[in-house]
Amino acid sequence: MVEHRKPIPVAEAVERVIKKAQALGTQQVALGDSYGRILAEPLKASHDVPPFNRSPYDGFAIRSKDSMGASGENRKRFEVIDHIGAGAVSEKVVQEGQAVRIMTGAPLPAGTDAVVMFEQTIDSGSSITIRKPFEALENVSLQGEDMKRGAAIIDSGSFIHPGTVAVLATFGYAEVQVAKRPVVGILATGTELLDVSEPLQPGKIRNSNGPMIEAQLARMGISCKTYGMSVDDLDESFNVVKAAAEETDILITTGGVSVGDFDFLPAIYERLGAEILFNKVAMRPGSVTTVAVADGKYLFGLSGNPSACFTGFELFVRPAILKMMGAEKLYLPRTQAVLAEDFAKPNPFTRFIRASYDGLSVRPAGFNMSNAVSSIARGNALIVLPGGTRGYQEGALVDVLLLGVEEGTARWTL
Amino acid sequence: MVEHRKPIPVAEAVERVIKKAQALGTQQVALGDSYGRILAEPLKASHDVPPFNRSPYDGFAIRSKDSMGASGENRKRFEVIDHIGAGAVSEKVVQEGQAVRIMTGAPLPAGTDAVVMFEQTIDSGSSITIRKPFEALENVSLQGEDMKRGAAIIDSGSFIHPGTVAVLATFGYAEVQVAKRPVVGILATGTELLDVSEPLQPGKIRNSNGPMIEAQLARMGISCKTYGMSVDDLDESFNVVKAAAEETDILITTGGVSVGDFDFLPAIYERLGAEILFNKVAMRPGSVTTVAVADGKYLFGLSGNPSACFTGFELFVRPAILKMMGAEKLYLPRTQAVLAEDFAKPNPFTRFIRASYDGLSVRPAGFNMSNAVSSIARGNALIVLPGGTRGYQEGALVDVLLLGVEEGTARWTL
């Protein structure tokens, strides 16, 4: 009656999923739409940075050799022959004993090779005096000192964050080549499921996994198609899954992957001729998570319980999507933190626990049974406890996966 | 000639900004559009969770008292009178010696108070036998055990993450009350600035701060108006700033806040009758960052250099926006990490250094001068070194502000 499935380690499950990723191709988007996309071309410097020798201060550009011998007793005088702000180019060629008043960011005028800061001068308007000699190139930002033309700056496969956008803008990328996004479908299975707008009925609960996954996708900047809810009837379910899989690159189902009498996904995968990558993972919650591939498309069979569903998405779906987009960094950022309270349960399998991480310590987000809605409502991290371990004590250093730091902290502590 | 400004500590600057926040009001959005918004109503449980006593396993529901005395030598037999999956309600009332085949998530049938898992039975189809007694409520998820109806779950002011969406769905929030988003304008000042699509010209550079801030806002889910570039002429600049401020809740300018000859923002703020919250902060880069308030609207005068501009946004603009939206958690998440290389410079002011954080250690993102484009391209964190300190050695524990973990890690390490 009970089908026997052999659990595989989480790392192996992740590996099997990643290997099946097929590239989605690329598209061009306007720079203003590029935030959050995966860069699909290497970004190179199209010019030196700075593009010319420029002044890093407000002051006066001079010929350094004219400052030789200056001292408090022997101040050197310079005639101010021009005045330029950033963006302006002086048309003068500076001669002996001359200076140009210059603002931060402006290019050094012809003939000059040093900048005297305002506070290093006595300024009479038409002329200045200085009391110390300046070296050639003193107080000058040299052309190319930050970056040489042609230098590789950002690799293809990088996430485009605000800093990346700044660099793209600097080098004139009005359009950016980025990875296409996958078409993702969500299908929540189970006759017990009501839509969010329906009143509660005996024996039923509202579908929370569908909207949750939609939000998990939204966090990655990816929209999705939802296929409503399939009834627990094999033929009808098969047709819905088949049609949905044809329209999508990735079809995520929730529920129906266990060994219950109405868990039709295993039979559906078989009928689709899908290759099952695994149907049992040595993890809690979510050991029944099943991933299959049919016609080059992913079929993610996530557990119907919310915590398991959530974790299954972050562990398996997220890196698969990133891999399809050619991203370099596929996995949730990991850190370590001090456990803020005892976690007494033994861990026959690797255990993932919803938790609140404050930057130093981490606390399980309350009641963490598979069905617990309350723990899902809190937490910004997953504690990972290795399989084969007994309970952990407060104060232990544990592994933590960060789930996104969209939410910050409530107190300024620096 | 050089105006003297008194620097204030970063924490005080942040405090002054926050205090001026005016609430933006609320609006209702569909659940599917709620990810990333700030919740503007407390979320309460509209029913118990679970809403009924339910089976956490696939198995058989029985009356526990009928199992008394069961043993390997004295197996108890139960007649299977019904079969229900999740979402179905049995119409039977279970009598002595009867059982109902029940799937995970289904409500316990009338009369039953315990669940026997499949693997604890010998199943002949029409009947089962068991070899041990079960206690009342054994293997039953009790109504309300996760959450009681009316319980407060999530406070107003919380960020709506995917877990929050799951809870909203569970409790039937098809529409959610969220904070309105501010209307934000960006105005990059400076005659040296070219648009991203323009070819490079002598003495000029492309505007990278505008697109960068646009992306920093996009990371917060906020769109903006851009006011192109103002010329370095006081009257014209004043008119542009005045018009932009009238159309926005927050106007962010970049450049023009220093004491250079063409730095018009101080004069513009004065002409607007704005209250200057500060015009000098004891920080590097970005000490000239100026924040003012006019007619209840924020005027953020960020430095024109990219690193300072970036940091100024994250330190001052971000919490101001969050505060206007009633958010509870205003500040960048903070952690501590081991410095991966020496940082030799002394720090007269608090220093913010773009850095790459890998969960355990943190490395300055290369050349970190104010104008350095290359350091902006890398890094997912800011190292914070307190003012008044000398250089730091590799291995020192330093404070780190996390800038968003959209990008993960390249290796699976668990």
PDB file of C-alpha atoms in Angstrom, chain A residues 34-270:
ATOM      1  CA  SER A  34      17.215  46.511 -16.101  1.00  0.00           C
ATOM      2  CA  TYR A  35      17.215  46.461 -12.296  1.00  0.00           C
ATOM      3  CA  GLY A  36      16.816  42.903 -11.014  1.00  0.00           C
ATOM      4  CA  ARG A  37      17.551  41.236 -14.343  1.00  0.00           C
ATOM      5  CA  ILE A  38      20.465  38.923 -15.077  1.00  0.00           C
ATOM      6  CA  LEU A  39      23.104  40.501 -17.304  1.00  0.00           C
ATOM      7  CA  ALA A  40      23.531  38.504 -20.527  1.00  0.00           C
ATOM      8  CA  GLU A  41      26.643  40.213 -21.858  1.00  0.00           C
ATOM      9  CA  PRO A  42      29.942  41.068 -20.203  1.00  0.00           C
ATOM     10  CA  LEU A  43      30.121  44.730 -19.309  1.00  0.00           C
ATOM     11  CA  LYS A  44      33.294  46.481 -20.398  1.00  0.00           C
ATOM     12  CA  ALA A  45      34.534  50.006 -19.849  1.00  0.00           C
ATOM     13  CA  SER A  46      33.870  51.985 -23.032  1.00  0.00           C
ATOM     14  CA  HIS A  47      36.259  54.721 -21.913  1.00  0.00           C
ATOM     15  CA  ASP A  48      38.785  55.508 -19.199  1.00  0.00           C
ATOM     16  CA  VAL A  49      37.454  56.527 -15.793  1.00  0.00           C
ATOM     17  CA  PRO A  50      37.976  59.371 -15.173  1.00  0.00           C
ATOM     18  CA  PRO A  51      37.833  60.092 -18.918  1.00  0.00           C
ATOM     19  CA  PHE A  52      40.298  62.998 -18.482  1.00  0.00           C
ATOM     20  CA  ASN A  53      42.610  64.390 -15.809  1.00  0.00           C
ATOM     21  CA  ARG A  54      40.285  66.161 -13.467  1.00  0.00           C
ATOM     22  CA  SER A  55      40.231  68.134 -10.300  1.00  0.00           C
ATOM     23  CA  PRO A  56      39.035  66.246  -7.219  1.00  0.00           C
ATOM     24  CA  TYR A  57      38.642  69.505  -5.290  1.00  0.00           C
ATOM     25  CA  ASP A  58      37.440  73.054  -5.633  1.00  0.00           C
ATOM     26  CA  GLY A  59      40.575  75.152  -6.077  1.00  0.00           C
ATOM     27  CA  PHE A  60      43.050  76.498  -8.602  1.00  0.00           C
ATOM     28  CA  ALA A  61      44.832  74.618 -11.369  1.00  0.00           C
ATOM     29  CA  ILE A  62      48.477  75.638 -11.754  1.00  0.00           C
ATOM     30  CA  ARG A  63      51.735  74.543 -13.384  1.00  0.00           C
ATOM     31  CA  SER A  64      53.481  72.744 -10.508  1.00  0.00           C
ATOM     32  CA  LYS A  65      56.885  73.983 -11.557  1.00  0.00           C
ATOM     33  CA  ASP A  66      55.703  77.548 -10.914  1.00  0.00           C
ATOM     34  CA  SER A  67      55.188  76.685  -7.244  1.00  0.00           C
ATOM     35  CA  MET A  68      58.796  75.657  -6.663  1.00  0.00           C
ATOM     36  CA  GLY A  69      60.337  77.465  -3.754  1.00  0.00           C
ATOM     37  CA  ALA A  70      57.054  78.734  -2.318  1.00  0.00           C
ATOM     38  CA  SER A  71      57.034  79.115   1.466  1.00  0.00           C
ATOM     39  CA  GLY A  72      55.433  81.165   4.190  1.00  0.00           C
ATOM     40  CA  GLU A  73      58.141  83.790   3.798  1.00  0.00           C
ATOM     41  CA  ASN A  74      58.186  83.573   0.020  1.00  0.00           C
ATOM     42  CA  ARG A  75      54.572  83.219  -1.125  1.00  0.00           C
ATOM     43  CA  LYS A  76      54.164  82.656  -4.850  1.00  0.00           C
ATOM     44  CA  ARG A  77      51.553  84.677  -6.688  1.00  0.00           C
ATOM     45  CA  PHE A  78      49.388  83.437  -9.584  1.00  0.00           C
ATOM     46  CA  GLU A  79      47.177  85.463 -11.852  1.00  0.00           C
ATOM     47  CA  VAL A  80      43.695  83.879 -12.173  1.00  0.00           C
ATOM     48  CA  ILE A  81      42.939  83.862 -15.903  1.00  0.00           C
ATOM     49  CA  ASP A  82      39.816  81.694 -16.112  1.00  0.00           C
ATOM     50  CA  HIS A  83      37.068  80.086 -14.051  1.00  0.00           C
ATOM     51  CA  ILE A  84      35.522  76.701 -14.888  1.00  0.00           C
ATOM     52  CA  GLY A  85      32.981  74.422 -13.293  1.00  0.00           C
ATOM     53  CA  ALA A  86      32.523  70.718 -13.894  1.00  0.00           C
ATOM     54  CA  GLY A  87      31.430  70.149 -17.477  1.00  0.00           C
ATOM     55  CA  ALA A  88      33.254  73.205 -18.780  1.00  0.00           C
ATOM     56  CA  VAL A  89      36.568  73.137 -20.665  1.00  0.00           C
ATOM     57  CA  SER A  90      38.910  76.106 -20.369  1.00  0.00           C
ATOM     58  CA  GLU A  91      40.013  77.470 -23.704  1.00  0.00           C
ATOM     59  CA  LYS A  92      43.081  79.008 -22.173  1.00  0.00           C
ATOM     60  CA  VAL A  93      46.567  77.560 -22.199  1.00  0.00           C
ATOM     61  CA  VAL A  94      48.030  78.357 -18.818  1.00  0.00           C
ATOM     62  CA  GLN A  95      51.387  80.146 -18.886  1.00  0.00           C
ATOM     63  CA  GLU A  96      53.986  80.795 -16.217  1.00  0.00           C
ATOM     64  CA  GLY A  97      52.515  82.380 -13.100  1.00  0.00           C
ATOM     65  CA  GLN A  98      48.917  81.833 -14.191  1.00  0.00           C
ATOM     66  CA  ALA A  99      46.130  79.792 -12.610  1.00  0.00           C
ATOM     67  CA  VAL A 100      42.555  78.767 -13.431  1.00  0.00           C
ATOM     68  CA  ARG A 101      39.878  78.695 -10.795  1.00  0.00           C
ATOM     69  CA  ILE A 102      38.458  75.174 -11.091  1.00  0.00           C
ATOM     70  CA  MET A 103      35.611  73.239  -9.501  1.00  0.00           C
ATOM     71  CA  THR A 104      35.479  69.557  -8.511  1.00  0.00           C
ATOM     72  CA  GLY A 105      35.123  67.330 -11.558  1.00  0.00           C
ATOM     73  CA  ALA A 106      36.342  69.845 -14.133  1.00  0.00           C
ATOM     74  CA  PRO A 107      39.156  68.858 -16.511  1.00  0.00           C
ATOM     75  CA  LEU A 108      42.589  70.323 -15.892  1.00  0.00           C
ATOM     76  CA  PRO A 109      43.240  73.196 -18.313  1.00  0.00           C
ATOM     77  CA  ALA A 110      46.033  72.844 -20.840  1.00  0.00           C
ATOM     78  CA  GLY A 111      49.411  73.482 -19.285  1.00  0.00           C
ATOM     79  CA  THR A 112      48.381  72.768 -15.700  1.00  0.00           C
ATOM     80  CA  ASP A 113      49.356  69.656 -13.745  1.00  0.00           C
ATOM     81  CA  ALA A 114      48.373  70.321 -10.135  1.00  0.00           C
ATOM     82  CA  VAL A 115      45.474  71.681  -8.102  1.00  0.00           C
ATOM     83  CA  VAL A 116      45.745  73.957  -5.098  1.00  0.00           C
ATOM     84  CA  MET A 117      42.745  73.690  -2.788  1.00  0.00           C
ATOM     85  CA  PHE A 118      40.909  76.891  -1.787  1.00  0.00           C
ATOM     86  CA  GLU A 119      42.049  76.554   1.790  1.00  0.00           C
ATOM     87  CA  GLN A 120      45.694  76.437   0.674  1.00  0.00           C
ATOM     88  CA  THR A 121      45.489  79.902  -0.886  1.00  0.00           C
ATOM     89  CA  ILE A 122      45.065  83.521  -0.045  1.00  0.00           C
ATOM     90  CA  ASP A 123      42.620  84.668  -2.680  1.00  0.00           C
ATOM     91  CA  SER A 124      42.348  88.292  -3.779  1.00  0.00           C
ATOM     92  CA  GLY A 125      39.986  87.590  -6.672  1.00  0.00           C
ATOM     93  CA  SER A 126      42.185  88.355  -9.634  1.00  0.00           C
ATOM     94  CA  SER A 127      45.164  86.550  -8.130  1.00  0.00           C
ATOM     95  CA  ILE A 128      46.107  84.080  -5.411  1.00  0.00           C
ATOM     96  CA  THR A 129      49.197  83.342  -3.397  1.00  0.00           C
ATOM     97  CA  ILE A 130      50.382  80.015  -2.051  1.00  0.00           C
ATOM     98  CA  ARG A 131      52.896  79.094   0.625  1.00  0.00           C
ATOM     99  CA  LYS A 132      54.134  75.659  -0.402  1.00  0.00           C
ATOM    100  CA  PRO A 133      55.383  73.932  -3.534  1.00  0.00           C
ATOM    101  CA  PHE A 134      53.167  71.411  -5.344  1.00  0.00           C
ATOM    102  CA  GLU A 135      54.345  68.283  -7.097  1.00  0.00           C
ATOM    103  CA  ALA A 136      53.388  67.356 -10.637  1.00  0.00           C
ATOM    104  CA  LEU A 137      49.958  65.669 -10.577  1.00  0.00           C
ATOM    105  CA  GLU A 138      49.345  66.657  -6.959  1.00  0.00           C
ATOM    106  CA  ASN A 139      45.592  66.797  -6.270  1.00  0.00           C
ATOM    107  CA  VAL A 140      44.738  65.475  -9.707  1.00  0.00           C
ATOM    108  CA  SER A 141      42.439  62.525 -10.479  1.00  0.00           C
ATOM    109  CA  LEU A 142      44.286  60.907 -13.344  1.00  0.00           C
ATOM    110  CA  GLN A 143      42.588  59.794 -16.505  1.00  0.00           C
ATOM    111  CA  GLY A 144      41.976  56.031 -16.218  1.00  0.00           C
ATOM    112  CA  GLU A 145      43.067  55.773 -12.578  1.00  0.00           C
ATOM    113  CA  ASP A 146      39.792  54.175 -11.578  1.00  0.00           C
ATOM    114  CA  MET A 147      39.367  52.089 -14.711  1.00  0.00           C
ATOM    115  CA  LYS A 148      41.037  51.652 -18.076  1.00  0.00           C
ATOM    116  CA  ARG A 149      39.080  51.617 -21.314  1.00  0.00           C
ATOM    117  CA  GLY A 150      38.309  48.039 -22.310  1.00  0.00           C
ATOM    118  CA  ALA A 151      38.575  46.692 -18.769  1.00  0.00           C
ATOM    119  CA  ALA A 152      36.129  43.916 -17.930  1.00  0.00           C
ATOM    120  CA  ILE A 153      33.932  45.163 -15.121  1.00  0.00           C
ATOM    121  CA  ILE A 154      30.980  42.861 -14.712  1.00  0.00           C
ATOM    122  CA  ASP A 155      30.588  39.316 -15.977  1.00  0.00           C
ATOM    123  CA  SER A 156      27.679  38.008 -17.942  1.00  0.00           C
ATOM    124  CA  GLY A 157      25.415  36.201 -15.479  1.00  0.00           C
ATOM    125  CA  SER A 158      25.585  38.913 -12.835  1.00  0.00           C
ATOM    126  CA  PHE A 159      22.518  40.211 -11.074  1.00  0.00           C
ATOM    127  CA  ILE A 160      21.877  43.840 -12.056  1.00  0.00           C
ATOM    128  CA  HIS A 161      21.759  45.786  -8.801  1.00  0.00           C
ATOM    129  CA  PRO A 162      21.701  49.578  -8.436  1.00  0.00           C
ATOM    130  CA  GLY A 163      25.496  49.772  -8.551  1.00  0.00           C
ATOM    131  CA  THR A 164      25.495  47.814 -11.789  1.00  0.00           C
ATOM    132  CA  VAL A 165      22.995  50.268 -13.219  1.00  0.00           C
ATOM    133  CA  ALA A 166      25.343  53.120 -12.318  1.00  0.00           C
ATOM    134  CA  VAL A 167      28.165  51.484 -14.233  1.00  0.00           C
ATOM    135  CA  LEU A 168      25.938  50.703 -17.219  1.00  0.00           C
ATOM    136  CA  ALA A 169      24.889  54.350 -17.302  1.00  0.00           C
ATOM    137  CA  THR A 170      28.479  55.564 -17.060  1.00  0.00           C
ATOM    138  CA  PHE A 171      29.458  53.572 -20.122  1.00  0.00           C
ATOM    139  CA  GLY A 172      26.465  54.532 -22.199  1.00  0.00           C
ATOM    140  CA  TYR A 173      24.429  51.345 -22.067  1.00  0.00           C
ATOM    141  CA  ALA A 174      21.047  52.878 -22.834  1.00  0.00           C
ATOM    142  CA  GLU A 175      19.935  49.344 -23.708  1.00  0.00           C
ATOM    143  CA  VAL A 176      21.097  46.249 -21.888  1.00  0.00           C
ATOM    144  CA  GLN A 177      21.193  42.626 -22.985  1.00  0.00           C
ATOM    145  CA  VAL A 178      19.583  40.532 -20.247  1.00  0.00           C
ATOM    146  CA  ALA A 179      18.346  36.980 -19.811  1.00  0.00           C
ATOM    147  CA  LYS A 180      14.746  36.299 -20.684  1.00  0.00           C
ATOM    148  CA  ARG A 181      12.555  35.326 -17.790  1.00  0.00           C
ATOM    149  CA  PRO A 182      10.876  31.931 -17.684  1.00  0.00           C
ATOM    150  CA  VAL A 183       7.150  31.504 -18.087  1.00  0.00           C
ATOM    151  CA  VAL A 184       6.104  30.001 -14.785  1.00  0.00           C
ATOM    152  CA  GLY A 185       2.769  28.396 -13.984  1.00  0.00           C
ATOM    153  CA  ILE A 186       1.310  27.659 -10.565  1.00  0.00           C
ATOM    154  CA  LEU A 187      -1.262  24.952  -9.999  1.00  0.00           C
ATOM    155  CA  ALA A 188      -2.466  24.314  -6.454  1.00  0.00           C
ATOM    156  CA  THR A 189      -4.047  20.870  -6.264  1.00  0.00           C
ATOM    157  CA  GLY A 190      -6.536  19.543  -3.743  1.00  0.00           C
ATOM    158  CA  THR A 191     -10.320  19.522  -3.378  1.00  0.00           C
ATOM    159  CA  GLU A 192      -9.893  20.978   0.105  1.00  0.00           C
ATOM    160  CA  LEU A 193      -8.772  24.285  -1.345  1.00  0.00           C
ATOM    161  CA  LEU A 194     -10.933  27.365  -1.495  1.00  0.00           C
ATOM    162  CA  ASP A 195     -10.026  30.552  -3.263  1.00  0.00           C
ATOM    163  CA  VAL A 196      -8.963  33.473  -1.065  1.00  0.00           C
ATOM    164  CA  SER A 197     -12.269  35.248  -1.712  1.00  0.00           C
ATOM    165  CA  GLU A 198     -14.473  32.268  -0.774  1.00  0.00           C
ATOM    166  CA  PRO A 199     -16.078  31.848   2.654  1.00  0.00           C
ATOM    167  CA  LEU A 200     -14.770  29.018   4.780  1.00  0.00           C
ATOM    168  CA  GLN A 201     -16.582  25.668   4.379  1.00  0.00           C
ATOM    169  CA  PRO A 202     -16.492  22.522   6.515  1.00  0.00           C
ATOM    170  CA  GLY A 203     -13.377  20.475   5.855  1.00  0.00           C
ATOM    171  CA  LYS A 204     -11.862  23.079   3.574  1.00  0.00           C
ATOM    172  CA  ILE A 205      -9.121  25.666   3.813  1.00  0.00           C
ATOM    173  CA  ARG A 206      -8.153  28.532   1.597  1.00  0.00           C
ATOM    174  CA  ASN A 207      -5.362  28.117  -0.934  1.00  0.00           C
ATOM    175  CA  SER A 208      -2.422  29.952   0.593  1.00  0.00           C
ATOM    176  CA  ASN A 209       0.393  28.212  -1.258  1.00  0.00           C
ATOM    177  CA  GLY A 210      -0.551  29.623  -4.643  1.00  0.00           C
ATOM    178  CA  PRO A 211      -0.462  33.287  -3.580  1.00  0.00           C
ATOM    179  CA  MET A 212       2.665  32.591  -1.514  1.00  0.00           C
ATOM    180  CA  ILE A 213       4.583  31.169  -4.479  1.00  0.00           C
ATOM    181  CA  GLU A 214       3.342  34.055  -6.592  1.00  0.00           C
ATOM    182  CA  ALA A 215       4.979  36.370  -4.055  1.00  0.00           C
ATOM    183  CA  GLN A 216       8.150  34.269  -3.968  1.00  0.00           C
ATOM    184  CA  LEU A 217       8.320  34.670  -7.741  1.00  0.00           C
ATOM    185  CA  ALA A 218       7.536  38.389  -7.459  1.00  0.00           C
ATOM    186  CA  ARG A 219      10.506  38.699  -5.100  1.00  0.00           C
ATOM    187  CA  MET A 220      12.616  37.417  -8.004  1.00  0.00           C
ATOM    188  CA  GLY A 221      10.925  39.841 -10.387  1.00  0.00           C
ATOM    189  CA  ILE A 222       9.048  37.043 -12.139  1.00  0.00           C
ATOM    190  CA  SER A 223       5.352  37.000 -12.885  1.00  0.00           C
ATOM    191  CA  CYS A 224       3.347  33.836 -13.408  1.00  0.00           C
ATOM    192  CA  LYS A 225       0.231  32.217 -14.756  1.00  0.00           C
ATOM    193  CA  THR A 226      -2.075  30.608 -12.269  1.00  0.00           C
ATOM    194  CA  TYR A 227      -4.113  27.604 -13.251  1.00  0.00           C
ATOM    195  CA  GLY A 228      -6.672  27.767 -10.516  1.00  0.00           C
ATOM    196  CA  MET A 229      -7.234  24.552  -8.694  1.00  0.00           C
ATOM    197  CA  SER A 230      -7.502  21.124 -10.114  1.00  0.00           C
ATOM    198  CA  VAL A 231      -9.943  18.655  -8.615  1.00  0.00           C
ATOM    199  CA  ASP A 232      -8.651  15.441  -7.128  1.00  0.00           C
ATOM    200  CA  ASP A 233      -9.594  13.427 -10.175  1.00  0.00           C
ATOM    201  CA  LEU A 234      -6.786  11.755 -12.082  1.00  0.00           C
ATOM    202  CA  ASP A 235      -7.991  12.265 -15.658  1.00  0.00           C
ATOM    203  CA  GLU A 236      -9.067  15.820 -15.135  1.00  0.00           C
ATOM    204  CA  SER A 237      -5.888  16.603 -13.209  1.00  0.00           C
ATOM    205  CA  PHE A 238      -3.793  15.068 -15.962  1.00  0.00           C
ATOM    206  CA  ASN A 239      -5.424  17.258 -18.593  1.00  0.00           C
ATOM    207  CA  VAL A 240      -4.943  20.396 -16.562  1.00  0.00           C
ATOM    208  CA  VAL A 241      -1.282  19.605 -15.847  1.00  0.00           C
ATOM    209  CA  LYS A 242      -0.600  18.679 -19.474  1.00  0.00           C
ATOM    210  CA  ALA A 243      -2.155  21.865 -20.829  1.00  0.00           C
ATOM    211  CA  ALA A 244      -0.371  24.001 -18.241  1.00  0.00           C
ATOM    212  CA  ALA A 245       2.991  22.361 -18.902  1.00  0.00           C
ATOM    213  CA  GLU A 246       2.632  23.121 -22.602  1.00  0.00           C
ATOM    214  CA  GLU A 247       2.214  26.829 -21.901  1.00  0.00           C
ATOM    215  CA  THR A 248       5.054  27.201 -19.426  1.00  0.00           C
ATOM    216  CA  ASP A 249       8.781  26.643 -18.971  1.00  0.00           C
ATOM    217  CA  ILE A 250       8.232  25.695 -15.363  1.00  0.00           C
ATOM    218  CA  LEU A 251       5.074  24.304 -13.825  1.00  0.00           C
ATOM    219  CA  ILE A 252       4.885  24.404 -10.052  1.00  0.00           C
ATOM    220  CA  THR A 253       2.216  22.285  -8.421  1.00  0.00           C
ATOM    221  CA  THR A 254       1.473  22.185  -4.723  1.00  0.00           C
ATOM    222  CA  GLY A 255       0.106  19.093  -3.042  1.00  0.00           C
ATOM    223  CA  GLY A 256      -0.630  15.713  -4.535  1.00  0.00           C
ATOM    224  CA  VAL A 257       2.932  14.387  -4.389  1.00  0.00           C
ATOM    225  CA  SER A 258       2.651  12.233  -1.293  1.00  0.00           C
ATOM    226  CA  VAL A 259       1.435   8.660  -1.200  1.00  0.00           C
ATOM    227  CA  GLY A 260      -2.176   9.396  -0.274  1.00  0.00           C
ATOM    228  CA  ASP A 261      -5.056   7.932  -2.232  1.00  0.00           C
ATOM    229  CA  PHE A 262      -5.731  11.217  -4.022  1.00  0.00           C
ATOM    230  CA  ASP A 263      -2.112  12.169  -4.614  1.00  0.00           C
ATOM    231  CA  PHE A 264      -2.207  12.004  -8.370  1.00  0.00           C
ATOM    232  CA  LEU A 265       0.987  13.777  -9.320  1.00  0.00           C
ATOM    233  CA  PRO A 266       3.175  10.645  -9.421  1.00  0.00           C
ATOM    234  CA  ALA A 267       0.696   9.004 -11.799  1.00  0.00           C
ATOM    235  CA  ILE A 268       0.442  12.172 -13.869  1.00  0.00           C
ATOM    236  CA  TYR A 269       4.214  12.447 -14.196  1.00  0.00           C
ATOM    237  CA  GLU A 270       4.309   8.845 -15.348  1.00  0.00           C
TER     238      GLU A 270
END
